Amino acid sequence: MTDAAAVRQAGDLLRSAALARAFTLTTIAAAFGAFAIERLAGRLTYVTIIAGLCAVAVGILVARRAELSLLRLVPFSVVILIVWAGISVVWSSDPPKSAWGWVSLLAFALLAITIGHVRDTLQTARAVGDVMRWLLGVSLGVEVLFGILLDMPFRLLGVQGNIAQFGPVQGIFGTRNALGFIAVLALITFVVEWRTSSVRPGLSIFSVVLAGGMAVLSDSPTVLVIGIVVGLATLALMAVRHAPAVRRPSLQIALGSTVVVGLVLAYAARNRIIAFLGAGSDFSTRADLWNTILDFVRTNPVQGWGWFGSWTTTELPFLPINLFLRERHASALNAYFDVLLQIGWFGLLLFLLVCGIALVRGWVEASNRRSVVYTWTPLMLVALLVDSMFESFTLVGYGWMLLVLCAARASRSRSWRDRVRDETAVPPELPSGIQGEDGKGR
């Protein structure tokens, strides 16, 4: 075989649908299985897996370069946020460690952008669903093995073996909050699969029961909050989707106003809500942490202390925060406070811009498109943004990857740059017999 033929074969492989599907499944599994992989095989193994996937992602994008449009590939707000986080490495207390945190941020963004390019919304949701079924199934199996059959904890994976007492359980994700959050994400995905009839009815029912059961067994107080907010968002989205087109703008404004009023009332009644959830001690810990973080923010209010992602507990400002509180926190337990601490008010503004633009675009797209699959993006974003009030999952690993993926999905059809471009371009029609995600040619 000649070198030219080998290069052509490699290009065909990198452009193939089979590799795109395999890459998507492997990337999602690696991101959500990070804790188990690191505990069982070591951090070096996990870093090697992610580095290999990034190399494949670059190869796919190079092979598909004729399809790429820089204006549509990456949301501009995401680019600015990543650039600002990279610049903050300069003034961090340990630039080499900070740089590694930024490389991780960039790597998962690259994986998300690649998935967003090679898979459409339905294919992405199906891939997430397939991976979630396996991971939640394995989690249930591990909990049953060590909590009932062996009746002993599995400390290597942090499994306490409490399933016989109906929780809390951790599965293979390390903490009950992580398991609960992932179960909610899975539940959203499984319901979308069911409504789009993309999997068999029996498998859909099993998946929903599995995700719901693991969410309940996690006994995580954040699950109830996320579940209620996502449920309300689903009802609101259904109301908008079924409203006549002429009434949708006014309905959207009414819903937005209701959300603002609801947030104000929730803040005013926060003590009663915390007491109802039975999370008083947990919230007290978080409140002490957030107040201490605000004290450190005043030192570097605009630029922050430098991006690290997950806390490096031997560096400033994380070491003195933990010493002051006599704790060993690995994050701010709130994505917004974490961004504020690490890259300042300017970074927080950029982060809110990324989240806000993605949510608005995804919501409007889901409101105006016929297929239920378009509801997956805004509902996943709602879950991510609500969970960010209690954890920092959205800034690292699978949480960050999902945020960038949803932002990229939302921007592909609601970008202002596309509208500027399309003013002078005739939109292409799909060949006869080929349908879009909404079930009709566009």
Coordinates of C-alpha atoms in Angstrom, one line a residue:
M1 CA 0.0 0.0 0.0
T2 CA 1.4 3.4 -1.0
D3 CA 1.7 6.3 1.5
A4 CA -1.0 8.2 -0.4
A5 CA -3.4 5.2 -0.2
A6 CA -2.7 4.9 3.6
V7 CA -3.4 8.6 4.1
R8 CA -6.6 8.3 2.1
Q9 CA -7.7 5.3 4.1
A10 CA -7.0 7.1 7.4
G11 CA -8.9 10.1 6.2
D12 CA -11.9 8.0 5.3
L13 CA -11.8 6.3 8.7
L14 CA -11.7 9.7 10.5
R15 CA -14.6 10.9 8.5
S16 CA -16.7 7.8 9.0
A17 CA -20.0 7.7 10.9
A18 CA -18.9 4.5 12.7
L19 CA -15.8 6.3 14.2
A20 CA -17.9 9.3 15.1
R21 CA -20.3 7.1 17.1
A22 CA -17.5 5.2 18.7
F23 CA -15.6 8.4 19.6
T24 CA -18.7 9.9 21.1
L25 CA -19.6 6.9 23.3
T26 CA -16.0 6.5 24.4
T27 CA -15.6 10.1 25.3
I28 CA -18.8 10.3 27.3
A29 CA -18.0 7.1 29.1
A30 CA -14.5 8.3 30.0
A31 CA -15.8 11.7 31.2
F32 CA -18.5 10.3 33.4
G33 CA -16.4 7.3 34.6
A34 CA -13.5 9.5 35.6
F35 CA -13.7 8.8 39.3
A36 CA -13.8 5.0 38.9
I37 CA -11.0 5.0 36.3
E38 CA -8.7 7.1 38.5
R39 CA -9.4 4.9 41.5
L40 CA -9.0 1.6 39.8
A41 CA -6.3 2.4 37.2
G42 CA -4.6 5.6 38.4
R43 CA -4.6 9.2 37.4
L44 CA -1.9 8.7 34.7
T45 CA -4.1 6.2 33.0
Y46 CA -7.0 8.6 33.0
V47 CA -4.9 11.4 31.6
T48 CA -3.6 9.1 28.9
I49 CA -7.1 8.2 27.9
I50 CA -8.2 11.9 27.7
A51 CA -5.0 12.8 25.8
G52 CA -5.6 10.0 23.3
L53 CA -9.2 11.1 22.8
C54 CA -8.1 14.7 22.2
A55 CA -5.6 13.4 19.6
V56 CA -8.5 11.5 17.8
A57 CA -10.6 14.7 18.1
V58 CA -8.0 16.8 16.3
G59 CA -7.7 14.1 13.6
I60 CA -11.4 14.1 13.1
L61 CA -11.6 17.9 12.8
V62 CA -8.6 17.9 10.4
A63 CA -10.2 15.2 8.3
R64 CA -13.5 17.1 8.2
R65 CA -11.9 20.5 7.7
A66 CA -13.9 21.0 4.5
E67 CA -17.1 20.9 6.6
L68 CA -15.9 23.3 9.3
S69 CA -16.9 26.9 9.7
L70 CA -15.0 28.7 12.4
L71 CA -18.0 31.0 12.9
R72 CA -20.2 28.0 13.8
L73 CA -17.8 25.6 15.3
V74 CA -17.2 27.2 18.7
P75 CA -19.4 29.8 20.5
F76 CA -17.5 33.0 20.8
S77 CA -18.4 33.4 24.5
V78 CA -16.8 30.0 25.2
V79 CA -13.6 31.0 23.4
I80 CA -13.3 34.3 25.4
L81 CA -13.9 32.4 28.7
I82 CA -11.2 29.9 27.9
V83 CA -8.8 32.6 26.8
W84 CA -9.4 34.6 30.0
A85 CA -8.8 31.4 32.2
G86 CA -5.6 30.8 30.3
I87 CA -4.4 34.4 30.8
S88 CA -5.1 34.0 34.6
V89 CA -2.3 31.4 34.7
V90 CA 0.2 34.2 34.7
W91 CA -0.8 35.6 38.1
S92 CA -1.6 32.3 39.8
S93 CA 0.4 31.2 42.8
D94 CA 1.8 28.2 40.9
P95 CA 1.7 28.7 37.1
P96 CA 2.7 25.1 36.1
K97 CA -0.1 23.6 38.2
S98 CA -2.5 26.3 37.0
A99 CA -1.6 25.6 33.4
W100 CA -2.5 22.0 33.8
G101 CA -5.9 23.0 35.1
W102 CA -6.3 25.2 32.0
V103 CA -5.2 22.4 29.7
S104 CA -7.9 20.2 31.2
L105 CA -10.5 22.9 30.6
L106 CA -9.3 23.2 27.0
A107 CA -9.2 19.4 26.5
F108 CA -12.8 18.8 27.5
A109 CA -13.9 21.8 25.5
L110 CA -12.2 20.2 22.4
L111 CA -14.0 16.9 23.0
A112 CA -17.3 18.6 23.4
I113 CA -16.9 20.7 20.2
T114 CA -15.9 17.6 18.3
I115 CA -18.9 15.7 19.5
G116 CA -21.1 18.7 18.7
H117 CA -19.8 18.7 15.1
V118 CA -20.0 15.0 14.3
R119 CA -23.3 14.2 16.1
D120 CA -26.7 15.9 15.9
T121 CA -28.9 16.4 18.9
L122 CA -30.7 13.1 18.7
Q123 CA -27.5 11.1 18.2
T124 CA -25.9 13.0 21.1
A125 CA -28.8 12.3 23.4
R126 CA -28.8 8.6 22.4
A127 CA -25.1 8.3 23.1
V128 CA -25.5 9.9 26.5
G129 CA -28.4 7.6 27.2
D130 CA -26.5 4.4 26.2
V131 CA -23.6 5.3 28.4
M132 CA -25.8 6.3 31.4
R133 CA -27.6 3.0 31.3
W134 CA -24.3 1.1 31.6
L135 CA -22.8 3.4 34.3
L136 CA -26.0 3.5 36.4
G137 CA -26.4 -0.3 36.0
V138 CA -22.8 -0.9 37.1
S139 CA -23.4 1.5 40.0
L140 CA -26.5 -0.4 41.1
G141 CA -24.6 -3.7 40.8
V142 CA -21.7 -2.5 42.9
E143 CA -24.0 -1.2 45.6
V144 CA -25.9 -4.5 45.7
L145 CA -22.7 -6.5 45.8
F146 CA -21.1 -4.6 48.6
G147 CA -24.2 -3.5 50.4
I148 CA -26.2 -6.7 50.5
L149 CA -24.2 -9.7 49.3
L150 CA -20.9 -8.9 51.0
D151 CA -22.3 -6.4 53.5
M152 CA -19.1 -4.4 53.6
P153 CA -17.9 -1.0 52.3
F154 CA -15.7 -0.9 49.1
R155 CA -13.3 1.9 50.2
L156 CA -11.4 2.0 46.9
L157 CA -14.5 3.4 45.1
G158 CA -15.9 5.1 48.2
V159 CA -18.9 2.8 48.3
Q160 CA -20.3 2.7 51.9
G161 CA -22.6 -0.2 51.3
N162 CA -25.8 1.5 52.5
I163 CA -28.2 0.3 49.9
A164 CA -29.9 -2.2 52.4
Q165 CA -30.8 0.9 54.4
F166 CA -32.1 2.6 51.2
G167 CA -29.1 5.0 51.0
P168 CA -27.3 7.1 50.8
V169 CA -25.4 5.4 48.0
Q170 CA -22.6 6.7 45.8
G171 CA -22.3 4.1 43.0
I172 CA -19.1 4.5 41.0
F173 CA -19.1 8.3 41.1
G174 CA -17.5 8.9 44.5
T175 CA -20.2 10.9 46.3
R176 CA -24.0 10.8 46.7
N177 CA -24.3 14.3 45.2
A178 CA -22.4 13.2 42.1
L179 CA -24.6 10.1 41.7
G180 CA -27.8 12.1 42.2
F181 CA -26.8 14.8 39.7
I182 CA -25.8 12.2 37.1
A183 CA -29.1 10.3 37.7
V184 CA -31.1 13.4 37.0
L185 CA -29.2 14.1 33.8
A186 CA -29.8 10.5 32.8
L187 CA -33.5 10.8 33.6
I188 CA -33.8 13.8 31.3
T189 CA -32.1 11.9 28.6
F190 CA -34.2 8.7 29.0
V191 CA -37.5 10.7 28.9
V192 CA -36.4 12.4 25.7
E193 CA -35.5 9.0 24.2
W194 CA -38.9 7.7 25.2
R195 CA -40.7 10.7 23.7
T196 CA -38.8 10.4 20.5
S197 CA -39.3 6.6 20.3
S198 CA -35.6 6.2 19.6
V199 CA -35.3 3.1 21.9
R200 CA -37.7 0.3 22.6
P201 CA -40.5 1.0 25.1
G202 CA -39.4 -1.7 27.5
L203 CA -35.9 -0.3 27.5
S204 CA -37.2 3.2 28.1
I205 CA -39.3 2.1 31.1
F206 CA -36.3 0.2 32.6
S207 CA -34.0 3.2 32.0
V208 CA -36.4 5.7 33.7
V209 CA -37.0 3.4 36.7
L210 CA -33.2 2.9 37.0
A211 CA -32.4 6.6 36.9
G212 CA -35.2 7.5 39.2
G213 CA -34.3 4.8 41.7
M214 CA -30.7 5.7 41.8
A215 CA -31.6 9.4 42.3
V216 CA -33.8 8.5 45.3
L217 CA -31.2 6.1 46.8
S218 CA -28.5 8.8 46.5
D219 CA -30.5 10.7 49.2
S220 CA -28.9 13.9 48.0
P221 CA -30.7 17.0 49.0
T222 CA -29.7 18.7 45.8
V223 CA -31.6 16.1 43.7
L224 CA -34.9 17.2 45.0
V225 CA -34.2 20.9 44.1
I226 CA -32.8 20.0 40.6
G227 CA -35.8 17.7 40.0
I228 CA -38.4 20.3 41.0
V229 CA -36.7 23.0 38.9
V230 CA -36.3 20.7 35.8
G231 CA -39.9 19.6 36.2
L232 CA -41.2 23.2 36.3
A233 CA -39.0 24.0 33.3
T234 CA -40.4 21.0 31.4
L235 CA -44.0 22.2 32.0
A236 CA -43.1 25.7 31.0
L237 CA -41.5 24.5 27.8
M238 CA -44.4 22.3 27.0
A239 CA -46.8 25.3 27.4
V240 CA -44.7 27.4 25.1
R241 CA -44.3 24.7 22.5
H242 CA -48.1 24.1 22.4
A243 CA -49.0 27.8 22.3
P244 CA -49.8 29.5 19.0
A245 CA -46.8 31.2 17.4
V246 CA -48.2 34.7 17.8
R247 CA -48.6 34.2 21.6
R248 CA -45.1 32.7 22.2
P249 CA -43.2 36.0 22.7
S250 CA -45.6 37.3 25.3
L251 CA -45.6 33.9 27.0
Q252 CA -41.8 33.8 27.1
I253 CA -41.8 37.3 28.7
A254 CA -44.3 36.1 31.3
L255 CA -42.3 33.0 32.1
G256 CA -39.1 35.0 32.4
S257 CA -40.8 37.4 34.8
T258 CA -42.1 34.5 36.8
V259 CA -38.6 33.0 37.1
V260 CA -37.3 36.3 38.4
V261 CA -40.1 36.6 41.0
G262 CA -39.6 32.9 41.9
L263 CA -35.9 33.4 42.6
V264 CA -36.6 36.4 44.8
L265 CA -39.2 34.5 46.8
A266 CA -36.9 31.4 47.0
Y267 CA -34.1 33.6 48.4
A268 CA -36.5 35.3 50.9
A269 CA -37.7 31.8 52.1
R270 CA -34.3 30.2 51.9
N271 CA -34.3 29.2 55.6
R272 CA -37.6 27.4 55.4
I273 CA -36.6 25.7 52.2
I274 CA -33.3 24.5 53.8
A275 CA -35.2 23.2 56.8
F276 CA -37.7 21.4 54.6
L277 CA -34.9 19.7 52.7
G278 CA -33.2 18.7 56.0
A279 CA -30.0 20.3 54.7
G280 CA -29.3 22.8 57.5
S281 CA -25.9 21.5 58.5
D282 CA -24.9 21.0 54.9
F283 CA -25.9 24.5 54.0
S284 CA -24.2 25.9 57.0
T285 CA -21.0 24.4 55.9
R286 CA -21.4 25.9 52.4
A287 CA -22.4 29.3 53.8
D288 CA -19.2 29.4 55.9
L289 CA -17.2 28.5 52.9
W290 CA -18.8 31.1 50.6
N291 CA -18.3 33.9 53.2
T292 CA -14.6 33.0 53.5
I293 CA -14.3 32.9 49.7
L294 CA -15.8 36.4 49.5
D295 CA -13.1 37.6 51.9
F296 CA -10.4 36.3 49.5
V297 CA -12.2 37.7 46.5
R298 CA -11.8 41.2 47.8
T299 CA -8.0 40.9 47.5
N300 CA -8.2 40.2 43.7
P301 CA -11.7 41.2 42.7
V302 CA -11.4 41.6 39.0
Q303 CA -8.8 39.0 37.9
G304 CA -9.1 36.4 40.7
W305 CA -6.4 34.2 42.0
G306 CA -5.7 32.2 38.8
W307 CA -7.5 29.3 37.2
F308 CA -6.9 25.8 38.7
G309 CA -10.3 24.1 38.1
S310 CA -10.4 21.5 40.9
W311 CA -8.7 23.0 44.0
T312 CA -5.0 22.4 44.5
T313 CA -5.2 22.3 48.3
T314 CA -1.5 23.2 48.8
E315 CA -1.7 26.5 46.9
L316 CA -3.1 29.9 47.4
P317 CA -5.9 30.7 48.0
F318 CA -7.2 27.2 48.7
L319 CA -4.8 26.3 51.5
P320 CA -5.6 29.3 53.8
I321 CA -9.3 28.9 53.1
N322 CA -9.2 25.3 54.3
L323 CA -7.0 26.1 57.2
F324 CA -9.3 28.9 58.3
L325 CA -12.3 26.6 58.1
R326 CA -10.5 23.5 59.3
E327 CA -11.8 21.6 56.3
R328 CA -10.5 19.8 53.2
H329 CA -12.7 21.2 50.5
A330 CA -11.7 20.4 46.9
S331 CA -14.0 23.0 45.4
A332 CA -16.1 26.0 46.4
L333 CA -19.3 23.7 46.4
N334 CA -20.7 26.3 44.0
A335 CA -19.6 26.8 40.4
Y336 CA -20.3 30.6 40.5
F337 CA -18.3 31.2 43.7
D338 CA -15.5 29.0 42.2
V339 CA -15.3 31.1 39.0
L340 CA -15.4 34.3 41.1
L341 CA -12.6 33.1 43.3
Q342 CA -10.4 31.8 40.5
I343 CA -10.9 34.3 37.6
G344 CA -12.6 37.2 39.3
W345 CA -15.7 39.2 38.5
F346 CA -14.8 39.5 34.9
G347 CA -14.5 35.7 34.6
L348 CA -17.9 35.3 36.4
L349 CA -19.5 37.7 33.9
L350 CA -18.1 35.6 31.0
F351 CA -19.3 32.4 32.6
L352 CA -22.8 33.8 33.1
L353 CA -22.7 35.0 29.5
V354 CA -21.8 31.5 28.3
C355 CA -24.6 30.0 30.3
G356 CA -27.2 32.6 29.6
I357 CA -26.7 32.7 25.9
A358 CA -26.7 28.9 25.6
L359 CA -29.9 28.7 27.7
V360 CA -31.8 31.3 25.8
R361 CA -30.7 29.9 22.4
G362 CA -31.6 26.4 23.4
W363 CA -34.9 27.4 24.9
V364 CA -36.0 29.4 21.9
E365 CA -34.9 26.6 19.5
A366 CA -36.9 24.0 21.6
S367 CA -39.9 26.4 21.6
N368 CA -40.1 26.7 17.9
R369 CA -39.1 23.2 16.6
R370 CA -41.5 20.4 16.3
S371 CA -39.3 17.5 17.5
V372 CA -39.2 16.8 21.3
V373 CA -35.4 16.1 20.9
Y374 CA -34.7 19.8 20.9
T375 CA -35.9 20.0 24.5
W376 CA -32.8 18.0 25.6
T377 CA -30.4 20.9 25.3
P378 CA -32.3 23.5 27.4
L379 CA -33.3 20.9 30.1
M380 CA -29.7 19.7 30.5
L381 CA -28.6 23.3 30.8
V382 CA -31.2 24.0 33.5
A383 CA -30.0 21.0 35.4
L384 CA -26.4 22.1 35.1
L385 CA -27.1 25.7 36.1
V386 CA -29.2 24.7 39.1
D387 CA -26.6 22.1 40.3
S388 CA -24.0 24.8 40.0
M389 CA -25.5 26.5 43.0
F390 CA -24.5 23.5 45.2
E391 CA -21.5 21.9 43.5
S392 CA -18.7 22.9 41.1
F393 CA -19.2 19.9 38.7
T394 CA -19.9 22.3 35.8
L395 CA -16.3 23.6 35.8
V396 CA -14.5 20.3 35.3
G397 CA -14.7 17.0 33.6
Y398 CA -18.1 15.8 32.4
G399 CA -20.0 18.9 33.7
W400 CA -17.8 21.3 31.7
M401 CA -17.9 19.1 28.7
L402 CA -21.7 19.0 28.8
L403 CA -22.0 22.8 29.2
V404 CA -19.8 23.4 26.2
L405 CA -21.6 20.7 24.2
C406 CA -25.0 22.2 24.9
A407 CA -23.6 25.7 24.1
A408 CA -22.3 24.5 20.8
R409 CA -25.6 22.7 20.0
A410 CA -27.6 25.8 20.8
S411 CA -25.3 28.1 18.8
R412 CA -25.4 26.0 15.6
S413 CA -29.0 27.2 14.7
R414 CA -29.4 30.4 16.8
S415 CA -26.1 32.2 16.2
W416 CA -26.3 35.9 15.2
R417 CA -23.4 35.2 12.8
D418 CA -25.4 32.7 10.9
R419 CA -28.2 35.2 10.4
V420 CA -25.7 37.8 9.1
R421 CA -24.3 35.2 6.7
D422 CA -27.6 33.9 5.6
E423 CA -28.9 37.3 4.5
T424 CA -26.9 36.9 1.4
A425 CA -27.0 33.1 1.0
V426 CA -29.7 30.8 -0.3
P427 CA -30.2 28.0 2.3
P428 CA -29.4 24.6 0.9
E429 CA -32.2 22.0 0.6
L430 CA -31.8 18.5 1.7
P431 CA -31.9 15.9 -1.1
S432 CA -35.1 14.2 -1.6
G433 CA -35.9 11.5 1.0
I434 CA -33.5 13.0 3.6
Q435 CA -35.0 14.4 6.7
G436 CA -33.7 16.7 9.5
E437 CA -33.9 16.1 13.2
D438 CA -37.4 17.5 13.3
G439 CA -38.6 14.9 10.9
K440 CA -38.9 17.1 7.8
G441 CA -36.5 18.5 5.2
R442 CA -35.1 22.0 5.8

